[in-house]
Amino acid sequence: MTMLKVPDHQVAGHQARDGMLGPLVDDSGCFYKPLQDDERGSTELAFYTSLSHDNRIPNDIRQFFPIFYGTQLIEASNGTGLQPHLVLQNLMSDHDKPSVMDVKIGSRTWYPQASEAYIQKCLKKDKETTSLTLGFRISGLQAYESDESGFWKPKKKQIQGFNVEDVKLALRKFVSSNPISCEEPDCSLAATIYDGTDGILAQLEKLKEWFEDQTIFHFYSCSVLMIYEKEAATAGRSAAQIKLVDFAHVLKGEGVIDHNFLGGLCSLIKFVRNILNNPRECTAKDGSPESEKKQFYLENGYA
């Protein structure tokens, strides 16, 4: 019998803790996501089903989506009995201590056919976060520092309060060796993780090229997951990957480019590229903590 457990490295979304309904994983590399019993569930199932056989989607783009294995009835995490679940690739199964960032893409997260109440709910959150100003917002993250320090993993409420400066700082801390122990990130892993032919920037650029042409789908409230392993990165191996997740609000494109998603993706690319073009110097010229802090804020436009 397959033993199911709560995911160790989930950074956003509903979590299967304290009697709540959420996803589960097994030891064979599968991720079980509860199939919602309304149009969200049917929409996501229809998307995954169509994705698996739609020959309009290039193979080099399919790599950005989790593998879909179908649906299965399993015991729900909240103890309510057997419920249908989407069976997906567990993106963390090959990682020991992954650094993960969930970035919700789009300046608007509500879809046109949504109820007025739902639109107002999403619009409020989009205004209160960086979705409207940047075209994306960070929904969750963790960055591994060391066995002694563990992970830098800000609380959900803290992340919800991120402003533009916080986003800049988080994207730098995400690729730093010292996300916990120092307020000023060293960005020592930026070149390995963000740059290069197989780095996150190149993958985002490839996805952007597809979105500049594709009119098959419109992705509302969808996230880009950025994942890497610090041990590999420290050894100079990127092995970083991006994946698209959360498709409960995907609509048919009807021949129209998804400018909402494309705009947010371009904005995220700009932020990542800026880190590569303006890496923080590890030590200020006079070496003093005050000078270091001043230099950091000047470089990042905080002052």
Coordinates of C-alpha atoms in Angstrom, one line a residue:
M1 CA 0.0 0.0 0.0
T2 CA 1.3 3.5 -1.0
M3 CA 2.2 5.6 2.0
L4 CA 1.2 9.2 1.7
K5 CA 2.6 12.2 3.5
V6 CA 2.5 15.9 3.6
P7 CA 5.0 17.6 1.2
D8 CA 8.2 18.7 3.0
H9 CA 8.9 21.7 0.7
Q10 CA 5.6 23.2 -0.2
V11 CA 5.9 27.0 0.0
A12 CA 2.5 28.3 -1.2
G13 CA -1.1 27.1 -1.6
H14 CA -3.4 25.1 0.6
Q15 CA -1.4 22.8 2.9
A16 CA -2.5 19.4 4.4
R17 CA -1.9 20.4 8.0
D18 CA -4.0 20.7 11.1
G19 CA -6.9 18.8 9.5
M20 CA -7.0 20.9 6.4
L21 CA -7.4 19.6 2.8
G22 CA -4.2 19.8 0.8
P23 CA -1.8 17.9 -1.4
L24 CA 0.0 14.7 -0.4
V25 CA 3.1 13.0 -1.9
D26 CA 4.4 9.4 -1.9
D27 CA 7.9 7.9 -2.2
S28 CA 7.6 7.1 -5.9
G29 CA 7.7 10.7 -7.1
C30 CA 4.0 11.4 -7.3
F31 CA 2.2 14.6 -6.0
Y32 CA -1.5 14.2 -5.2
K33 CA -3.5 17.4 -5.6
P34 CA -7.2 17.4 -4.4
L35 CA -9.5 17.9 -7.3
Q36 CA -11.8 20.7 -6.4
D37 CA -15.5 19.9 -6.8
D38 CA -16.4 23.0 -8.7
E39 CA -15.5 24.5 -12.1
R40 CA -11.9 25.0 -10.8
G41 CA -11.4 21.3 -10.6
S42 CA -13.0 20.5 -13.9
T43 CA -10.9 23.4 -15.5
E44 CA -7.6 22.1 -14.2
L45 CA -8.4 18.5 -15.1
A46 CA -9.4 19.6 -18.6
F47 CA -6.2 21.6 -19.0
Y48 CA -3.9 18.7 -18.0
T49 CA -5.9 16.3 -20.2
S50 CA -5.6 18.5 -23.2
L51 CA -2.0 19.4 -22.5
S52 CA -1.0 15.7 -22.7
H53 CA -2.1 15.3 -26.3
D54 CA -2.2 18.8 -27.8
N55 CA 0.4 18.7 -30.7
R56 CA 0.4 22.5 -30.9
I57 CA 2.6 22.7 -27.8
P58 CA 6.3 22.2 -28.7
N59 CA 8.2 19.5 -26.8
D60 CA 10.7 22.0 -25.4
I61 CA 7.8 23.9 -23.8
R62 CA 6.2 20.8 -22.3
Q63 CA 9.2 20.5 -20.0
F64 CA 7.9 23.5 -18.1
F65 CA 4.8 21.7 -17.0
P66 CA 4.5 18.9 -14.4
I67 CA 3.9 15.4 -15.8
F68 CA 0.3 14.4 -15.5
Y69 CA -0.5 10.8 -14.6
G70 CA -4.3 11.0 -14.4
T71 CA -6.6 11.0 -11.4
Q72 CA -7.0 8.7 -8.5
L73 CA -9.3 8.3 -5.5
I74 CA -7.3 8.5 -2.3
E75 CA -8.0 9.3 1.4
A76 CA -8.3 13.0 1.7
S77 CA -5.8 14.7 4.1
N78 CA -8.7 16.3 6.1
G79 CA -10.1 12.9 7.0
T80 CA -13.3 13.2 4.9
G81 CA -12.8 9.9 3.1
L82 CA -11.9 9.0 -0.5
Q83 CA -11.7 12.0 -2.8
P84 CA -10.5 12.4 -6.4
H85 CA -7.0 13.8 -6.8
L86 CA -4.9 14.9 -9.7
V87 CA -1.8 12.7 -9.8
L88 CA 1.2 14.8 -10.9
Q89 CA 5.0 14.7 -11.0
N90 CA 6.4 15.6 -7.6
L91 CA 8.8 18.4 -8.6
M92 CA 10.7 18.1 -5.3
S93 CA 11.2 14.3 -5.3
D94 CA 14.8 14.5 -6.6
H95 CA 15.8 17.3 -4.2
D96 CA 17.1 17.0 -0.7
K97 CA 17.3 20.7 0.4
P98 CA 15.7 22.7 -2.4
S99 CA 15.5 26.4 -2.6
V100 CA 12.1 27.2 -4.0
M101 CA 10.2 30.3 -5.0
D102 CA 6.6 30.5 -6.1
V103 CA 5.9 33.6 -8.3
K104 CA 2.2 34.2 -9.3
I105 CA 2.3 35.8 -12.7
G106 CA 0.0 38.5 -14.1
S107 CA -1.2 42.0 -13.1
R108 CA -4.7 40.6 -12.7
T109 CA -5.4 37.1 -11.2
W110 CA -9.1 37.0 -11.9
Y111 CA -10.6 35.6 -15.0
P112 CA -13.3 37.3 -17.2
Q113 CA -16.1 34.8 -16.4
A114 CA -15.6 35.0 -12.6
S115 CA -18.4 36.3 -10.3
E116 CA -18.3 39.9 -9.2
A117 CA -17.5 38.8 -5.7
Y118 CA -14.5 36.7 -6.8
I119 CA -13.2 39.5 -9.0
Q120 CA -13.4 42.0 -6.1
K121 CA -11.6 39.5 -3.8
C122 CA -8.8 39.1 -6.4
L123 CA -8.6 42.7 -7.2
K124 CA -8.2 43.6 -3.6
K125 CA -5.3 41.2 -3.2
D126 CA -3.7 42.3 -6.5
K127 CA -3.8 45.9 -5.3
E128 CA -2.4 45.1 -1.9
T129 CA 0.5 43.1 -3.3
T130 CA 2.9 43.8 -6.2
S131 CA 0.7 42.1 -8.8
L132 CA -0.7 45.4 -10.1
T133 CA 2.6 47.4 -9.9
L134 CA 5.0 44.7 -11.1
G135 CA 2.8 42.2 -13.0
F136 CA 3.8 39.4 -10.6
R137 CA 4.0 38.7 -6.9
I138 CA 5.9 36.3 -4.7
S139 CA 3.5 33.8 -3.1
G140 CA 6.0 31.7 -1.1
L141 CA 9.7 30.9 -0.9
Q142 CA 12.4 29.1 0.9
A143 CA 16.2 29.4 0.5
Y144 CA 18.6 26.9 2.0
E145 CA 21.6 28.3 3.9
S146 CA 23.2 25.5 5.8
D147 CA 22.5 22.4 8.0
E148 CA 23.1 24.6 11.1
S149 CA 20.8 27.5 9.9
G150 CA 18.3 25.6 7.8
F151 CA 16.0 27.5 5.5
W152 CA 15.1 31.1 5.2
K153 CA 11.4 30.9 4.8
P154 CA 9.4 34.1 5.5
K155 CA 5.9 33.8 7.0
K156 CA 2.9 34.0 4.7
K157 CA 1.8 37.3 6.1
Q158 CA 5.3 38.8 5.7
I159 CA 5.3 37.7 2.0
Q160 CA 1.9 39.1 1.4
G161 CA 3.2 42.5 2.6
F162 CA 6.1 42.5 0.2
N163 CA 6.6 45.8 -1.7
V164 CA 8.8 46.4 -4.7
E165 CA 11.9 46.7 -2.6
D166 CA 11.1 43.5 -0.7
V167 CA 10.8 41.7 -4.0
K168 CA 14.1 42.9 -5.2
L169 CA 15.7 41.9 -2.0
A170 CA 14.0 38.4 -2.0
L171 CA 15.2 37.7 -5.5
R172 CA 18.7 38.5 -4.4
K173 CA 18.5 36.5 -1.2
F174 CA 17.2 33.6 -3.1
V175 CA 20.6 33.2 -4.9
S176 CA 22.8 34.0 -1.9
S177 CA 24.8 31.8 0.4
N178 CA 23.6 33.8 3.4
P179 CA 19.9 34.4 3.2
I180 CA 19.4 34.0 6.9
S181 CA 22.6 35.1 8.6
C182 CA 23.1 38.4 6.9
E183 CA 20.6 41.2 6.0
E184 CA 22.6 42.0 2.9
P185 CA 22.7 39.2 0.4
D186 CA 26.0 38.3 -1.3
C187 CA 24.3 37.0 -4.5
S188 CA 27.1 34.5 -4.8
L189 CA 25.0 31.9 -6.6
A190 CA 23.4 34.4 -9.1
A191 CA 25.7 33.6 -12.0
T192 CA 25.2 29.9 -11.6
I193 CA 21.4 29.9 -11.0
Y194 CA 20.1 32.8 -12.9
D195 CA 22.7 33.0 -15.8
G196 CA 24.0 30.5 -18.3
T197 CA 22.5 28.5 -21.1
D198 CA 20.6 26.3 -18.7
G199 CA 20.0 29.0 -16.0
I200 CA 16.6 30.4 -14.8
L201 CA 16.9 33.5 -17.0
A202 CA 17.4 31.4 -20.2
Q203 CA 14.4 29.2 -19.3
L204 CA 12.2 32.2 -18.6
E205 CA 13.3 33.7 -22.0
K206 CA 12.4 30.5 -23.8
L207 CA 8.9 30.5 -22.1
K208 CA 8.5 34.2 -23.0
E209 CA 9.2 33.4 -26.7
W210 CA 6.4 30.9 -26.7
F211 CA 4.0 33.3 -24.9
E212 CA 4.8 36.0 -27.6
D213 CA 3.1 33.7 -30.1
Q214 CA 0.8 31.2 -28.4
T215 CA -2.9 31.9 -28.4
I216 CA -4.1 28.5 -27.2
F217 CA -4.5 29.3 -23.5
H218 CA -4.8 32.2 -21.2
F219 CA -3.3 31.5 -17.8
Y220 CA -4.9 33.4 -14.9
S221 CA -3.5 33.0 -11.3
C222 CA -0.8 30.6 -12.6
S223 CA 2.6 30.5 -10.9
V224 CA 6.2 30.0 -12.0
L225 CA 8.1 27.8 -9.6
M226 CA 11.9 28.3 -9.5
I227 CA 13.8 25.4 -8.0
Y228 CA 17.5 24.7 -7.4
E229 CA 19.7 22.8 -5.0
K230 CA 22.4 24.8 -3.2
E231 CA 24.9 21.9 -3.0
A232 CA 25.0 21.6 -6.8
A233 CA 25.0 25.4 -7.3
T234 CA 28.0 25.8 -4.9
A235 CA 29.9 23.2 -7.0
G236 CA 29.1 25.3 -10.1
R237 CA 26.3 23.1 -11.5
S238 CA 23.1 25.0 -12.0
A239 CA 20.5 22.2 -12.3
A240 CA 18.0 25.0 -11.8
Q241 CA 14.5 24.6 -13.3
I242 CA 11.3 26.5 -13.7
K243 CA 7.9 24.9 -13.8
L244 CA 4.4 26.3 -14.4
V245 CA 1.8 25.2 -11.8
D246 CA -1.8 25.9 -10.8
F247 CA -4.2 25.8 -13.7
A248 CA -7.6 26.1 -12.1
H249 CA -8.3 29.3 -14.0
V250 CA -6.9 28.5 -17.5
L251 CA -9.2 29.6 -20.4
K252 CA -9.0 29.0 -24.1
G253 CA -7.0 31.7 -25.9
E254 CA -9.4 32.0 -28.8
G255 CA -6.6 33.3 -31.0
V256 CA -5.6 36.1 -28.7
I257 CA -2.2 36.5 -27.1
D258 CA -2.1 36.2 -23.3
H259 CA -0.8 39.7 -22.6
N260 CA -1.6 39.5 -18.9
F261 CA 0.8 36.5 -18.4
L262 CA 3.3 37.7 -20.9
G263 CA 3.6 41.2 -19.3
G264 CA 4.2 39.7 -15.9
L265 CA 6.8 37.2 -17.3
C266 CA 8.6 40.1 -19.0
S267 CA 8.6 42.0 -15.7
L268 CA 10.1 39.1 -13.8
I269 CA 12.8 38.6 -16.5
K270 CA 13.7 42.3 -16.1
F271 CA 14.2 41.9 -12.3
V272 CA 16.3 38.7 -12.7
R273 CA 18.4 40.3 -15.5
N274 CA 19.0 43.4 -13.3
I275 CA 20.6 41.2 -10.6
L276 CA 23.0 39.7 -13.2
N277 CA 23.8 43.2 -14.6
N278 CA 24.3 44.8 -11.2
P279 CA 25.6 42.2 -8.8
R280 CA 26.2 43.5 -5.3
E281 CA 29.9 43.8 -4.4
C282 CA 30.6 41.7 -1.3
T283 CA 32.7 44.3 0.4
A284 CA 32.3 48.1 0.3
K285 CA 35.4 50.1 -0.5
D286 CA 36.2 51.0 3.1
G287 CA 35.0 47.7 4.5
S288 CA 32.8 49.2 7.2
P289 CA 29.3 47.8 7.9
E290 CA 27.8 51.2 7.5
S291 CA 29.5 51.7 4.1
E292 CA 28.4 48.2 3.0
K293 CA 24.8 49.0 3.9
K294 CA 24.9 52.3 2.1
Q295 CA 26.5 50.7 -1.0
F296 CA 23.8 48.0 -1.1
Y297 CA 20.9 50.5 -0.9
L298 CA 22.5 52.7 -3.5
E299 CA 23.0 49.8 -5.9
N300 CA 19.4 48.7 -5.6
G301 CA 17.8 52.1 -5.8
Y302 CA 16.5 52.0 -2.2
A303 CA 17.9 55.5 -1.5

